[in-house]
Short mmCIF file of C-alpha atoms in Angstrom, two decimals:
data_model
loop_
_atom_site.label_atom_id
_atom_site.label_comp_id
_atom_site.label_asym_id
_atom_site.label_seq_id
_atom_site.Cartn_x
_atom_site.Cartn_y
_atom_site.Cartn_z
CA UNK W 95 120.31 104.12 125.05
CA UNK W 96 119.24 104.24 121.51
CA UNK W 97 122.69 103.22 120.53
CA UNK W 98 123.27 100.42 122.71
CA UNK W 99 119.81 99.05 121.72
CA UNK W 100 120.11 95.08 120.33
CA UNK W 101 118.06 94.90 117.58
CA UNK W 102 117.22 91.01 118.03
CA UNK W 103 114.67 91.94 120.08
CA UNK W 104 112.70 94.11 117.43
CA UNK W 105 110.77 91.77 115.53
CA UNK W 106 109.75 89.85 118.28
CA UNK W 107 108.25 92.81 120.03
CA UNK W 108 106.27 93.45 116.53
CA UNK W 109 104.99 90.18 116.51
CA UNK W 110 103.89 90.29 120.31
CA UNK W 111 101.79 93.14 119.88
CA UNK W 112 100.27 92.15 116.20
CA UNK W 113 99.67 88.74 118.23
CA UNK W 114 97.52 90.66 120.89
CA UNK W 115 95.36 92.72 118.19
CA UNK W 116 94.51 89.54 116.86
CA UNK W 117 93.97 87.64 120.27
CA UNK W 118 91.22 91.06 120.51
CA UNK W 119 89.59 90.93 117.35
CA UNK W 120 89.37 87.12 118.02
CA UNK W 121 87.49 86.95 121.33
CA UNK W 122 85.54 90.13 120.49
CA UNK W 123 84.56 87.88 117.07
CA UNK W 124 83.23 85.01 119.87
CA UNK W 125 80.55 87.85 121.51
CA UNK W 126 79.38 89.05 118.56
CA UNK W 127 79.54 85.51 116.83
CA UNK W 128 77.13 84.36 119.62
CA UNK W 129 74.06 86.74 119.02
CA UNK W 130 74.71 87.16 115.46
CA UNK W 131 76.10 86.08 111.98
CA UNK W 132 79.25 87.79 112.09
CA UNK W 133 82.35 88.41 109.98
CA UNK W 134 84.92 85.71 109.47
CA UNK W 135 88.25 85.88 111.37
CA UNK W 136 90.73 87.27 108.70
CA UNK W 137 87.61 89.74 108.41
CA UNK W 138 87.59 90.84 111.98
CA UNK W 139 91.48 90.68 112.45
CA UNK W 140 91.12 93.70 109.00
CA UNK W 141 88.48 95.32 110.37
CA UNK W 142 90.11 95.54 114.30
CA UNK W 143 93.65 96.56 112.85
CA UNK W 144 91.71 99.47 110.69
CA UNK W 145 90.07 100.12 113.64
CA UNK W 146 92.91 100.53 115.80
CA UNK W 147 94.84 103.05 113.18
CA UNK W 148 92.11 105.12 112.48
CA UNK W 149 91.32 105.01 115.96
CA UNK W 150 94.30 106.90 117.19
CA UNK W 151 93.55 109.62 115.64
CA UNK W 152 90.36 110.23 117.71
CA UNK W 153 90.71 112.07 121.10
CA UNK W 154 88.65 109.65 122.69
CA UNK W 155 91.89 106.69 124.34
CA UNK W 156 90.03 103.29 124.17
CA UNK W 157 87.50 104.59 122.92
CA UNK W 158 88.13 105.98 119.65
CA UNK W 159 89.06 102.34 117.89
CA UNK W 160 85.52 101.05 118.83
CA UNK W 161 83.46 104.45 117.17
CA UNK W 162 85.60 103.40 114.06
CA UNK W 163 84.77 99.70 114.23
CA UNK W 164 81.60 100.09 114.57
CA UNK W 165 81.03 102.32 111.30
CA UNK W 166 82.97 99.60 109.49
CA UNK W 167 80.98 97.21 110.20
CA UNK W 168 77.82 98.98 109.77
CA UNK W 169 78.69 98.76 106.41
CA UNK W 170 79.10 95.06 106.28
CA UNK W 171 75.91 93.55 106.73
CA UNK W 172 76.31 92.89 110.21
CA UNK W 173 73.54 93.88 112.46
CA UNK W 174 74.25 97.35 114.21
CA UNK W 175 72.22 96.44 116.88
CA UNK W 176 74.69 93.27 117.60
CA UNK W 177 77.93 95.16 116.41
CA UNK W 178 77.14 97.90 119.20
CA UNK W 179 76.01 95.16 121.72
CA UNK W 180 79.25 93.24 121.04
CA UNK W 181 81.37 95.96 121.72
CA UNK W 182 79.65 97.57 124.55
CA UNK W 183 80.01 94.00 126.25
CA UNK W 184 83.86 93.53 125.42
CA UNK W 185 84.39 96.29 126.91
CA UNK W 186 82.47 95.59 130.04
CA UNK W 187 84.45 91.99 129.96
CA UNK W 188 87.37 93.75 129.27
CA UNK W 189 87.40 95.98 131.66
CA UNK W 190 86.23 93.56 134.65
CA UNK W 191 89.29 91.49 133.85
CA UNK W 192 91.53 94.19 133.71
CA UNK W 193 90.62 95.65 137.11
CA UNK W 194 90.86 91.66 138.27
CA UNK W 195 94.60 91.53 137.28
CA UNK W 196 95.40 95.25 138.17
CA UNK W 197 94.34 94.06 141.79
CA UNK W 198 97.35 91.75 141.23
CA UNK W 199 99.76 94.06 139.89
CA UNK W 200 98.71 96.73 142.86
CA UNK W 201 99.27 94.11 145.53
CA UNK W 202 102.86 92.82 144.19
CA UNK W 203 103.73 96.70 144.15
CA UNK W 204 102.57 96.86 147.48
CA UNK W 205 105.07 94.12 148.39
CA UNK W 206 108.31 95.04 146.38
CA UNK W 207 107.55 98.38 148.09
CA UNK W 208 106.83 96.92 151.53
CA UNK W 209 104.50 99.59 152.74
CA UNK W 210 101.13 99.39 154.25
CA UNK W 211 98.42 101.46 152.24
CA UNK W 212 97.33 104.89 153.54
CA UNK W 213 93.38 105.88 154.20
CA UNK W 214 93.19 108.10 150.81
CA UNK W 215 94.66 104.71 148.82
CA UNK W 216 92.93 102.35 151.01
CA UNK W 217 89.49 104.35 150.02
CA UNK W 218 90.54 103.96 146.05
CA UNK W 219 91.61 99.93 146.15
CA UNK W 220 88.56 99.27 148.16
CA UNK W 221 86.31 101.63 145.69
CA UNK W 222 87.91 99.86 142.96
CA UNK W 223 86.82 96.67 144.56
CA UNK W 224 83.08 97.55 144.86
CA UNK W 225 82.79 98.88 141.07
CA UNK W 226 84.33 95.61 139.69
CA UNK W 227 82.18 93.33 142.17
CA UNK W 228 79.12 95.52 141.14
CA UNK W 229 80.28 94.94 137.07
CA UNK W 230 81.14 90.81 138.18
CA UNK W 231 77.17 91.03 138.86
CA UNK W 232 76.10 92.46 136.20
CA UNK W 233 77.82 90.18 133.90
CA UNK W 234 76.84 87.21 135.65
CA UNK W 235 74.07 87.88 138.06
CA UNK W 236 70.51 86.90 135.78
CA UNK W 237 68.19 88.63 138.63
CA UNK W 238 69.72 91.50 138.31
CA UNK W 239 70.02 91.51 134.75
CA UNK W 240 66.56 90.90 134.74
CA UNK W 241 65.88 94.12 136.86
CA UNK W 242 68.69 96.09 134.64
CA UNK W 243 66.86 95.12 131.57
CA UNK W 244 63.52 95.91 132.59
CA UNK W 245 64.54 99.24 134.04
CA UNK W 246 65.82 100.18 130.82
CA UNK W 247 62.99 98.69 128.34
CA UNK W 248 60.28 100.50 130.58
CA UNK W 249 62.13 103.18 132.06
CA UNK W 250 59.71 106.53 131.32
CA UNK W 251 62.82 108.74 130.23
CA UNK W 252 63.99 105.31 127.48
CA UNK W 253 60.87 104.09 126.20
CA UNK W 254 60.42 106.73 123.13
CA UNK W 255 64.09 105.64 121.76
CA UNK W 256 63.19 103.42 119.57
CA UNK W 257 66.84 102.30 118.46
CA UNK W 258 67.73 102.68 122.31
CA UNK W 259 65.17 99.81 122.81
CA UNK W 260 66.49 97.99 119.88
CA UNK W 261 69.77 98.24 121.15
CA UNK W 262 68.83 96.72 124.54
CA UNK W 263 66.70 93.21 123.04
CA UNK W 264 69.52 92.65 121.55
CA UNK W 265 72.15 92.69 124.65
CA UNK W 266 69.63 91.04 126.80
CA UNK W 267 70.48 88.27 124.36
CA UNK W 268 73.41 87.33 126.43
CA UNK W 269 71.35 86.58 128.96
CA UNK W 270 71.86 82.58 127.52
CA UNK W 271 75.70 83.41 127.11
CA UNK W 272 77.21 82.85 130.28
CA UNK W 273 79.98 80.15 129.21
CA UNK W 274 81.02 82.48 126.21
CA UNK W 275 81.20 85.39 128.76
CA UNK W 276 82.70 83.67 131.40
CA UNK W 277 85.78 82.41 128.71
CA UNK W 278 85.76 85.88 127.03
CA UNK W 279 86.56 87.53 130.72
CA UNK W 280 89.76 84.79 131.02
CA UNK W 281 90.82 85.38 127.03
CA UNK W 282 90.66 89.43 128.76
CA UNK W 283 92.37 88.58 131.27
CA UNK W 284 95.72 86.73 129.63
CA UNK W 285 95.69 89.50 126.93
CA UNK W 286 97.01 91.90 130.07
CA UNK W 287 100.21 89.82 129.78
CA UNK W 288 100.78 90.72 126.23
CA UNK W 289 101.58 94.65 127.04
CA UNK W 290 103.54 93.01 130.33
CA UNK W 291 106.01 90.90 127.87
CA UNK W 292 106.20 93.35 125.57
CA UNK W 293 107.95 96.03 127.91
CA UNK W 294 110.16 93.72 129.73
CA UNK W 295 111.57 92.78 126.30
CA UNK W 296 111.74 95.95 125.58
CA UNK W 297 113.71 96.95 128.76
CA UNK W 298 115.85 94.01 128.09
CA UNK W 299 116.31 95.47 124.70
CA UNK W 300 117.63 98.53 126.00
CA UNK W 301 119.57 97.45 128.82
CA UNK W 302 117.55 98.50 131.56
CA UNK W 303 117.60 95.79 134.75
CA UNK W 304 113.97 95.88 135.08
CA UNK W 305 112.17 91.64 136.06
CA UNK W 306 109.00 90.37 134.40
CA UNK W 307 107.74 90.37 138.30
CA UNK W 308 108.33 94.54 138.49
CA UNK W 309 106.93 94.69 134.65
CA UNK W 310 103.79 92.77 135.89
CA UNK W 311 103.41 94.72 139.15
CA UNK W 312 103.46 98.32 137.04
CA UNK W 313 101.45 97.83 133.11
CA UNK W 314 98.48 96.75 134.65
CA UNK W 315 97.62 99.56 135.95
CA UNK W 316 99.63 101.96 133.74
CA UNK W 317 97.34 100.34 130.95
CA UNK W 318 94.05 100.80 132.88
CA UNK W 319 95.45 104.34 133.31
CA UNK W 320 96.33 105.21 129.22
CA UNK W 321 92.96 103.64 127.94
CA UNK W 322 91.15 106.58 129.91
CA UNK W 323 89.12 108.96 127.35
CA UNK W 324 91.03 111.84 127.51
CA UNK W 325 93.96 112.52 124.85
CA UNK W 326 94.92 110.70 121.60
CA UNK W 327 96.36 106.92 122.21
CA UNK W 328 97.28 107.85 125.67
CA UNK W 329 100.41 109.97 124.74
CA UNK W 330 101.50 111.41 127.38
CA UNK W 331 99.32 110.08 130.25
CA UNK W 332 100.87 106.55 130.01
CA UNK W 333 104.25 108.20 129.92
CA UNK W 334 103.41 109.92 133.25
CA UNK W 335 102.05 106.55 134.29
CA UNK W 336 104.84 104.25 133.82
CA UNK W 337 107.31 107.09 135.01
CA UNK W 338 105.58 107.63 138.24
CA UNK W 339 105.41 103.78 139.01
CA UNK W 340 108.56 102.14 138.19
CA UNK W 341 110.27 105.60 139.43
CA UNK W 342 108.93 104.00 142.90
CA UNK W 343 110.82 100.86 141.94
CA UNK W 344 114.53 103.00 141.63
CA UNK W 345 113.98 102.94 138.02
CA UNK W 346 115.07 105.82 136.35
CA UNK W 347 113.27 108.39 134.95
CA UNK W 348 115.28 108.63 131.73
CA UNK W 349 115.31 105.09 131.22
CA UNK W 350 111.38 104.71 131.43
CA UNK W 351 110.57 107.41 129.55
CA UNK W 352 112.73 106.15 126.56
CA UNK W 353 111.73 102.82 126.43
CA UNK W 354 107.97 104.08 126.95
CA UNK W 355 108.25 106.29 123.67
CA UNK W 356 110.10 103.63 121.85
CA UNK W 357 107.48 101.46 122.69
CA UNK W 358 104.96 103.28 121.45
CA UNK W 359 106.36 104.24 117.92
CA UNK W 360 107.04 99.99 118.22
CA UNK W 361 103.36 99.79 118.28
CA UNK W 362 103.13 102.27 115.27
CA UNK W 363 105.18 99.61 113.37
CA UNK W 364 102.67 96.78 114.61
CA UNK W 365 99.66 99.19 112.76
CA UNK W 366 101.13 98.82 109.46
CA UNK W 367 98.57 96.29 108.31
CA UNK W 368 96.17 98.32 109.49
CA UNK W 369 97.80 101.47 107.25
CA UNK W 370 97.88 98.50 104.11
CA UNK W 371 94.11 97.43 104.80
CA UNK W 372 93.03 101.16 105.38
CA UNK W 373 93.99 101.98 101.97
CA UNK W 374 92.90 98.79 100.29
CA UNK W 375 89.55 98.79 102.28
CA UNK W 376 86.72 96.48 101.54
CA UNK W 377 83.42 95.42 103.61
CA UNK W 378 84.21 92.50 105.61
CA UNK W 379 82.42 89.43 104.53
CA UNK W 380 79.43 88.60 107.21
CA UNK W 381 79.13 84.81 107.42
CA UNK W 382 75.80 83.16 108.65
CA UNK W 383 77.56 80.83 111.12
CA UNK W 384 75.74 82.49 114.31
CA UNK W 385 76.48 80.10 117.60
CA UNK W 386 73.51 81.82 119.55
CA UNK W 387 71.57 78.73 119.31
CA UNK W 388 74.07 76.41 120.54
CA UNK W 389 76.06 77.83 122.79
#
């Protein structure tokens, strides 16, 4: 496979994925832009490429990249308060629109495979429907922000954390945010596609028949699956992922797995900047341009 690989394809993978850790650090720039001066956009794009190297070497899957962000930036000028509010809340976003378009990808598995879901799976789609309905109101519902919020600022076991406290003022100030939240979750929700384009290229790069529609049906939720906190970038777990699903296509195993690893040392390539800006590092630049006022 590795020899009957056309090479045209390479550098537009490479640009896919450096386009989609810029589309990130760009839309996590617009949270943390609304509550507080933040850094400019060649500042975040440094910082959330540094992030994402260093991150992998953290045994923590999505996780990892944000712990290293964060110290960056504490470093910066930037408020920590707003840096960890800004994070915790992409993620939240992020993860609301990802279970939104996994739903998808689920349900246009469900039909290539034309079966009707068992109890045990019916249990976990409809589970999986409660948690992100219960996350949709959170994000969006102000009562029961309200309630949150006051739960939490006069709760009896979080009122002697001072920083805890902190921490919490400073999220409630999204309360006013709604429009920058509401386009944050569809920015989340088109980045999904990037991973989606990226491995049907790379299947057509390596002569494996596999559509966009079977591509969008299976990364979804083999993404959702790799980001979980429990081994270093995912190795191994999105293997077993992507495997498992598109080996219920007819794909082969051989052919996943390959293109799976290649993919992966692909987005090692992507890092680079990230290696060049690791070694060259500087504090990012905070600029007083703040849009929690008028947004």
């Amino acid at each position: 496979m590795l020899g009957r690989a056309e090479l045209v394809y390479l550098p537009v993978l490479i640009l896919i994925m450096m386009a989609s850790r810029v589309w990130m650090a760009w839309k996590w720039r617009m949270l943390l832009r609304a509550i507080a001066p933040a850094p400019g956009l060649y500042d975040a794009v440094r910082v959330y490429y540094m992030s994402s190297f260093q991150g992998l070497l953290l045994p923590l899957g999505g996780l990892g990249p944000d712990l290293v962000r964060y110290v960056h930036l504490r470093f910066s000028g930037a408020s920590p308060q707003a840096v960890a509010a800004s994070i915790v809340l992409e993620r939240l976003v992020g993860l609301l629109a990802t279970l939104t378009v996994t739903a998808v990808s689920i349900g246009l598995l469900l039909l290539q495979l034309d079966v009707s879901l068992v109890p045990v799976e019916s249990g976990i789609v409809w589970g999986g429907t409660l948690f992100a309905f219960v996350l949709g109101a959170l994000l969006f519902c102000k009562p029961l922000q309200r309630w949150l919020y006051g739960c939490l600022k006069h709760g009896r076991p979080f009122r002697q954390f001072s920083r805890f406290q902190s921490f919490i003022d400073t999220l409630k100030q999204y309360q006013v945010q709604q429009r920058i939240i509401l386009i944050n979750y569809g920015l989340s929700a088109a980045e999904q596609l990037f991973p989606v384009l990226s491995f049907y290229l790379g299947f057509r790069m390596f002569h494996v028949p596999v559509p966009f529609i079977m591509c969008l049906a299976v990364l979804p939720l083999g993404m959702l699956l790799q980001r979980l906190p429990i081994g270093y970038a995912g190795i191994g777990i999105r293997e077993g992922a992507l495997v498992f699903l598109f080996g219920l296509l007819g794909i082969s195993y051989a052919d996943v797995l390959v293109v799976s690893t290649m993919m992966f040392v692909f987005f090692l390539f992507s890092l680079l900047p990230g290696v060049v800006w690791s070694v060259k590092a500087t504090p990012a630049q905070v600029e007083d341009d703040s849009q929690s006022v008028s947004a």
